[in-house]
Coordinates of C-alpha atoms and ligand atoms in Angstrom, one line a residue:
X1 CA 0.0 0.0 0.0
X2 CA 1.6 3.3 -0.9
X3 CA 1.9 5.8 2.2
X4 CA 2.0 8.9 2.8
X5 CA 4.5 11.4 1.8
X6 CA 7.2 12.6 4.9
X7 CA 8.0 16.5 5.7
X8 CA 9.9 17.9 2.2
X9 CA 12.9 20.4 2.4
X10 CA 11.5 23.7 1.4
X11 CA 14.1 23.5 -2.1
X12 CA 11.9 19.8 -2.3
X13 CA 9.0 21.3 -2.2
X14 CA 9.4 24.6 -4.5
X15 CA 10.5 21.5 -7.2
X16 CA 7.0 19.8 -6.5
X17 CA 5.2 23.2 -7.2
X18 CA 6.7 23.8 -10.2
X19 CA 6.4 20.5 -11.2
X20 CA 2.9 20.6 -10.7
X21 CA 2.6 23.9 -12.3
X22 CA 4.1 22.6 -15.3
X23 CA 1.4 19.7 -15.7
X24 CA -1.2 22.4 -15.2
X25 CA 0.4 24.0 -18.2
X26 CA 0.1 20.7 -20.6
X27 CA -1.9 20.9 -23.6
X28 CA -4.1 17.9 -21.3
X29 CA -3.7 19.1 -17.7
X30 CA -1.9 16.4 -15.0
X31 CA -0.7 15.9 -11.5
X32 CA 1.4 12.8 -10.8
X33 CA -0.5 10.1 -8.6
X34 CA 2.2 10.5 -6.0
X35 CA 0.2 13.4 -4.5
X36 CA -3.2 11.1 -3.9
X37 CA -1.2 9.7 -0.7
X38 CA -1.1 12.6 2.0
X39 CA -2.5 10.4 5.6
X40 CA -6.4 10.7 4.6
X41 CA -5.5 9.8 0.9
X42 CA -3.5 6.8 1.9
X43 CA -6.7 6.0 4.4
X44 CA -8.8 5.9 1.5
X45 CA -6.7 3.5 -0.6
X46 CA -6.9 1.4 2.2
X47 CA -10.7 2.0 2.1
X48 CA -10.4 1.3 -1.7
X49 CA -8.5 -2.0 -1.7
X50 CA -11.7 -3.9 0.3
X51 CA -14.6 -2.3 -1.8
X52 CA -16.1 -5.6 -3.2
X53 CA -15.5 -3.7 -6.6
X54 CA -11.9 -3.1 -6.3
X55 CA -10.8 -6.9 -7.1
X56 CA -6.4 -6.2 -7.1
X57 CA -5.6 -6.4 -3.6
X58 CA -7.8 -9.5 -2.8
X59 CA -6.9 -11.3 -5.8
X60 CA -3.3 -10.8 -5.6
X61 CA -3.1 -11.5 -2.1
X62 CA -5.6 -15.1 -3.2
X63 CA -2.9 -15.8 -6.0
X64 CA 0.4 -14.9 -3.2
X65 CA -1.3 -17.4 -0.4
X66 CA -2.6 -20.2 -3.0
X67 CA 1.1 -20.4 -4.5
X68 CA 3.2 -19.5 -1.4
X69 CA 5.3 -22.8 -0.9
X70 CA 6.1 -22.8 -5.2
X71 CA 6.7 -19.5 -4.6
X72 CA 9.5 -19.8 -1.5
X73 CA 10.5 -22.2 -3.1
X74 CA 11.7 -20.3 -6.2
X75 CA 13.4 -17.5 -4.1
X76 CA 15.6 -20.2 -2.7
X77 CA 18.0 -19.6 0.5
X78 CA 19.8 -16.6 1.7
X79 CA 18.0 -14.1 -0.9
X80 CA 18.2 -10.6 -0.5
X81 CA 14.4 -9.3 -0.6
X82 CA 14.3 -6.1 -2.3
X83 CA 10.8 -4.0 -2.1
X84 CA 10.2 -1.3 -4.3
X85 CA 8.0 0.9 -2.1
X86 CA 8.1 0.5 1.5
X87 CA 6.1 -2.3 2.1
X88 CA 4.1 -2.9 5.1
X89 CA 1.0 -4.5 3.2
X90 CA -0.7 -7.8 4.0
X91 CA 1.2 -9.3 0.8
X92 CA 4.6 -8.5 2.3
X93 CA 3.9 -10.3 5.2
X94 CA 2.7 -13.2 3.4
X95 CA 6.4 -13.5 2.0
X96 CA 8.4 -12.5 5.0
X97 CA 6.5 -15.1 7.0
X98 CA 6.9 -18.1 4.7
X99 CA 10.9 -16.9 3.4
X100 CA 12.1 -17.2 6.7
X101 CA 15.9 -18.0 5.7
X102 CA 16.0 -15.0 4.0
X103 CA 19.2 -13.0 3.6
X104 CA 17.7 -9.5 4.6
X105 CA 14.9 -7.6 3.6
X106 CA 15.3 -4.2 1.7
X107 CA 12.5 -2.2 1.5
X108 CA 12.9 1.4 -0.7
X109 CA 11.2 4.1 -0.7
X110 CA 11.9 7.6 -1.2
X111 CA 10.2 8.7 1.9
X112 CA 12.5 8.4 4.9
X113 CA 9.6 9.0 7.6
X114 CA 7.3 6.1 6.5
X115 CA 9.8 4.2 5.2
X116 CA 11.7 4.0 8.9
X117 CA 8.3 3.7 10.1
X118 CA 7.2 0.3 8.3
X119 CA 11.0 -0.9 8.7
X120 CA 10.1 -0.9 12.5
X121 CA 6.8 -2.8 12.3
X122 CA 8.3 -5.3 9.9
X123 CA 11.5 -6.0 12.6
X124 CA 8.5 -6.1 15.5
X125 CA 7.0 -8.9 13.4
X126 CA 9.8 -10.8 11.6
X127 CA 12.7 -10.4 14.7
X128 CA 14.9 -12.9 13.2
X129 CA 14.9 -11.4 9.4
X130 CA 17.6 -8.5 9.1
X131 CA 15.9 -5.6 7.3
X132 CA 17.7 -2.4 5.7
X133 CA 15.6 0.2 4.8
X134 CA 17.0 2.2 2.2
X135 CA 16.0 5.9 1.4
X136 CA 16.1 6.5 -2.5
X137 CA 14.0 7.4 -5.5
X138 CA 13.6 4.0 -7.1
X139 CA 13.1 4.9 -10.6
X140 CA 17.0 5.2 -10.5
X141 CA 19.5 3.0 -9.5
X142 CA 20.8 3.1 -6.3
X143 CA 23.0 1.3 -4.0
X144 CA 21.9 -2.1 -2.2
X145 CA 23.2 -2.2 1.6
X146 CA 25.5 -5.0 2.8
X147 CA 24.1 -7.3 5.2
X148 CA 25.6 -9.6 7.4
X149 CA 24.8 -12.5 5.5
X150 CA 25.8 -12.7 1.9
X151 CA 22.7 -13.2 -0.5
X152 CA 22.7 -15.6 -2.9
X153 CA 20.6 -13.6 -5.1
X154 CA 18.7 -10.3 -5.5
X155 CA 14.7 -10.9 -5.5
X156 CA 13.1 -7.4 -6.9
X157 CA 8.9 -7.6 -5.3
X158 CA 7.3 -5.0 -6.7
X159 CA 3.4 -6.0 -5.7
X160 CA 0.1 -4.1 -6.0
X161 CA 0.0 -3.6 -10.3
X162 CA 1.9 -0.1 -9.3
X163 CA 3.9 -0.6 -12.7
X164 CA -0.1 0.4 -13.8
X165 CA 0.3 4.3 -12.8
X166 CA 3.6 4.0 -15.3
X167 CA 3.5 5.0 -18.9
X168 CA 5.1 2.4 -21.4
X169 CA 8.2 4.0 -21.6
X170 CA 8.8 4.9 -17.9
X171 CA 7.6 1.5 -17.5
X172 CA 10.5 0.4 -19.5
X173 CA 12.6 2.5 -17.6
X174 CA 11.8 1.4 -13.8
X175 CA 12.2 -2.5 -15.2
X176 CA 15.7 -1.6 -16.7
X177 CA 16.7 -0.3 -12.9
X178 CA 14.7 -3.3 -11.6
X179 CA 17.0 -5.4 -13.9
X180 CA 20.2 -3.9 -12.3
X181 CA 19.1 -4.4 -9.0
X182 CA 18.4 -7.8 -9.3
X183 CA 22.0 -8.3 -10.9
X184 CA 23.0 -11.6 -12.4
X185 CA 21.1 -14.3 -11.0
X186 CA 18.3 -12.3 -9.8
X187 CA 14.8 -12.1 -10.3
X188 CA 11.9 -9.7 -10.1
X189 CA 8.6 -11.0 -8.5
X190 CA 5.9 -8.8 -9.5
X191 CA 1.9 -8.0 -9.6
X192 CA 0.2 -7.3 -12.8
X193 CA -3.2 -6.3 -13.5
X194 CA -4.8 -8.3 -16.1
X195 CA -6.9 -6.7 -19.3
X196 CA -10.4 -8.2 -18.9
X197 CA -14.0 -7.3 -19.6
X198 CA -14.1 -3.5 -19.3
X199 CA -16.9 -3.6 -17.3
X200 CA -15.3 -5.4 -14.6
X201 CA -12.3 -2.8 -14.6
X202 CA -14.4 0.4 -14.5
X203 CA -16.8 -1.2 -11.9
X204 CA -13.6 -1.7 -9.7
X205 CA -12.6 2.2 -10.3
X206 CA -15.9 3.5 -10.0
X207 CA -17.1 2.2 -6.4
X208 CA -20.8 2.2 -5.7
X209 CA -19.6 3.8 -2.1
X210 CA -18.0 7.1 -4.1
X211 CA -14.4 6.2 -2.2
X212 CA -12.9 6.4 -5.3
X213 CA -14.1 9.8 -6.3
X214 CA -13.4 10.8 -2.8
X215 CA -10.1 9.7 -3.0
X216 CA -10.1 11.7 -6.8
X217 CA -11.0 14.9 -5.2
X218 CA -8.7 14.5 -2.0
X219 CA -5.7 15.3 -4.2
X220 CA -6.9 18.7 -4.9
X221 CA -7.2 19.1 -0.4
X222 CA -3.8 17.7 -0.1
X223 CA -2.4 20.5 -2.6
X224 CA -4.1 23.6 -1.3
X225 CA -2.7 22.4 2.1
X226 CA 0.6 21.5 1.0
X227 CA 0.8 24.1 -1.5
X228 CA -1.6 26.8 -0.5
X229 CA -3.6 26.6 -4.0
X230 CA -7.3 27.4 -4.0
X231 CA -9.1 24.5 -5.2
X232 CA -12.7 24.6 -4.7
X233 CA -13.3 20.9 -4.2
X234 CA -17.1 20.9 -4.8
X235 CA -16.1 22.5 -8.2
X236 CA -14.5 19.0 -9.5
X237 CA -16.5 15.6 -10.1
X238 CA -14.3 12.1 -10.2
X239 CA -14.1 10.3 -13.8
X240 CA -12.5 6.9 -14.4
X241 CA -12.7 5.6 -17.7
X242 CA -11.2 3.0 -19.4
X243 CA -9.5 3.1 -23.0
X244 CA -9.7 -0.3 -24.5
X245 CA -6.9 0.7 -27.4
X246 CA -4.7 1.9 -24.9
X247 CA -5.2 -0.9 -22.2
X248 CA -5.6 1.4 -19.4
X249 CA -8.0 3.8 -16.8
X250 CA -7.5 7.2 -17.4
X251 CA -8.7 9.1 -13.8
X252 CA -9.7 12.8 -13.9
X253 CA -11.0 15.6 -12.1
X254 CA -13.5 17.4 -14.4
X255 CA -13.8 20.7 -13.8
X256 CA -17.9 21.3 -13.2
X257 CA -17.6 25.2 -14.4
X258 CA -15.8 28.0 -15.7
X259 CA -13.2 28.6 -12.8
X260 CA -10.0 30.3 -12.4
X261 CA -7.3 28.2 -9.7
X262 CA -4.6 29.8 -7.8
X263 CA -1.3 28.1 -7.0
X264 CA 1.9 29.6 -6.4
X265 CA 2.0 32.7 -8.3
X266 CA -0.2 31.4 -11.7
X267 CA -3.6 31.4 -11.7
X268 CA -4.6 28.4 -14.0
X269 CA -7.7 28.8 -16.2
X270 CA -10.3 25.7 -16.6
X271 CA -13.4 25.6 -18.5
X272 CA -16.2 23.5 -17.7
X273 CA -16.2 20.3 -18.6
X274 CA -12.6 20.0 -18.8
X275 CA -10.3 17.5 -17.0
X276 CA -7.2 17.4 -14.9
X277 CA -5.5 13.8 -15.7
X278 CA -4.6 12.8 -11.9
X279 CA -3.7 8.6 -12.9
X280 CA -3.2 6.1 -15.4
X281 CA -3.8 1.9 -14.5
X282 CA -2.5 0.1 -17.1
X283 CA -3.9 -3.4 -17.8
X284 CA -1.6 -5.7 -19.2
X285 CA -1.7 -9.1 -21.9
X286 CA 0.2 -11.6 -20.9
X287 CA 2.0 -11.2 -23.8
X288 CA 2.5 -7.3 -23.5
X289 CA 3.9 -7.6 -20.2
X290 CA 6.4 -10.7 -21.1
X291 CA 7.4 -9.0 -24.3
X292 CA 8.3 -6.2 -21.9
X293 CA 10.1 -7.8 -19.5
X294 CA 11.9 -9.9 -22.2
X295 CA 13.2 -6.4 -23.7
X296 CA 15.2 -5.1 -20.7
X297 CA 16.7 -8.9 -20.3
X298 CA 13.9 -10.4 -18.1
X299 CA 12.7 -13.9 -19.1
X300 CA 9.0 -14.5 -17.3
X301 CA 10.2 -17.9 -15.9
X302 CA 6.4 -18.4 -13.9
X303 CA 2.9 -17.0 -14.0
X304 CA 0.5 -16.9 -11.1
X305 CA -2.9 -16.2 -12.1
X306 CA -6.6 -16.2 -10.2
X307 CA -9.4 -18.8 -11.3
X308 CA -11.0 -15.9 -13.3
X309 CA -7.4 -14.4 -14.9
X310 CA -8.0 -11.2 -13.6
X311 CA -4.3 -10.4 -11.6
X312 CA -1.5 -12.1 -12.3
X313 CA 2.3 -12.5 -10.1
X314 CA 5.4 -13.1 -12.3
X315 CA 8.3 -14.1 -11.4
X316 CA 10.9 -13.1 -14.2
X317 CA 14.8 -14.3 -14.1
X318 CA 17.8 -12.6 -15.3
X319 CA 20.5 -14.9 -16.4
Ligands
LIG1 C1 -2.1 1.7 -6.4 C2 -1.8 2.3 -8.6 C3 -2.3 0.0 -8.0 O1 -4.2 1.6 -10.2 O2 -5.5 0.3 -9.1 C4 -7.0 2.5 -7.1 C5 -4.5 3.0 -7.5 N1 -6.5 4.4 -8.0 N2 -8.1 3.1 -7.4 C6 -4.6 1.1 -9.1 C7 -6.0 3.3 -7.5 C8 -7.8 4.3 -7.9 C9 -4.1 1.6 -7.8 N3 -2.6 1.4 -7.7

């Protein structure tokens, strides 16, 4: 589950305005999914993964606990567990609790607060595992710690479908640094949405209970907090809908009238009807995703999939 953002350096944050200034100024108006997960925002996801709708989190964690034991047993001895994010989610735990001769268990996240946080849980719960937390932006490489016991070989988890909120190309690019960090003789084990009867997907992001749009709209209370912007958040309506051509959702906020928005020092016009892109969730083939993998060097070794072949968990080698 993806938490909440710690405190930012004030240079951080000027870089995050502009940044988002600079998506407000696209010909289609964005803000990057990162700033859903303020604390309410991240209390919603949670909200969101248990909607009887939102089928990713209970089918991936039915697909981790119905293959566990093939699954350990491909990891092997003495691995190094690397998470991409900081990992403190149900799924996790699964793993931690059945790899128990694990090397150590890296979990990396760019946000040192949470990320220290969920280290602590995780050594309360698993006291024998060693676990180094390591503070970085991991769509770039970055160094791996040294534990005390040498790994045998790098397991990249990346659960959760969050390769969904990438683009093709950054895709592309966070498998490539996924690929180095596994090194030779690692692996990536990793959660992928499924493409699927569109109904079913645009059900799942368009929750009978309105958490979803509530979760839409929180984004635009997290920036006038964090960046003293004006949104009016009864001026902006939640719309997810999915592009069959592109295989994904497309989430926006559309605008409900003519309104002017304040942030920094611009003052952004919208027009009624128009959106702010706030998220992509790519749904993959089977196919699409292996011929992905298989382009950075990854061979997809072993699919897990659910009864209905809506998720799926990979587990893709480098030689
Ligand atoms: C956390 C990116 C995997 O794409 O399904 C859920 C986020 N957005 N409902 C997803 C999300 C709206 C979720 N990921």
């Amino acid at each position: 589950m993806p938490l909440p953002q710690a405190q930012r350096s004030p240079v951080e944050e000027n870089e995050e305005l502009q940044e988002i200034i600079a998506g407000l100024h696209q010909p289609e108006k964005m803000i990057s999914p990162k700033y859903f997960y303020d604390e309410r925002g991240s209390l919603l996801f949670e909200k969101i993964t248990t909607l009887p709708e939102y089928y990713p989190t209970e089918t991936e964690l039915g697909i981790m606990r119905a293959n566990i034991d093939e699954i350990t047993a491909l990891v092997g001895a003495q691995a190094s567990l690397i998470e991409f994010g900081s990992g403190s989610s149900l799924k996790t735990r699964i793993l931690l609790g059945h790899l128990d001769d694990l090397a150590v268990y890296v979990p990396v996240d760019i946000s040192e607060e949470l990320l220290l946080e969920s280290a602590q849980k995780m050594r309360d719960e698993f006291p024998e595992t060693e676990i180094i937390p390591v503070v970085a932006d991991f769509t770039r490489q970055f160094a791996l710690p040294n534990p005390t016991i040498m790994p045998k070989r790098n397991i990249v988890y990346f659960p959760g479908s969050t390769i969904g909120n990438f683009t093709h190309d950054a895709a592309l690019e966070l498998l490539k640094v996924m690929h180095h960090e596994a090194g030779t003789g690692g692996a990536l084990l990793i959660g992928v949405d499924l493409q699927k009867d569109p109904a079913i997907i645009e059900r799942a992001y368009n929750d009978s209970a309105g958490v979803t749009a509530k979760f839409n709209v929180n984004m635009l209370r997290h920036l006038n907090r964090e960046f003293e912007s004006d949104f009016d958040l009864d001026a902006w309506s939640h719309e997810a809908l999915y592009d069959r051509d592109e295989g994904r959702v497309e989430i926006r906020l559309i605008s409900s009238r003519d309104q002017t928005v304040k942030i920094g020092n611009e003052a952004i016009r919208v027009m009624a009807g128009e959106g702010i892109l706030t998220e992509y969730s790519h749904k993959y083939t089977l196919e699409g995703f292996a011929a992905m993998a298989e382009s950075v060097g990854f061979r997809v070794a072993k699919v897990w999939t659910d009864p209905n072949d809506l998720f799926s968990v990979q587990y893709c080698v480098r030689d």
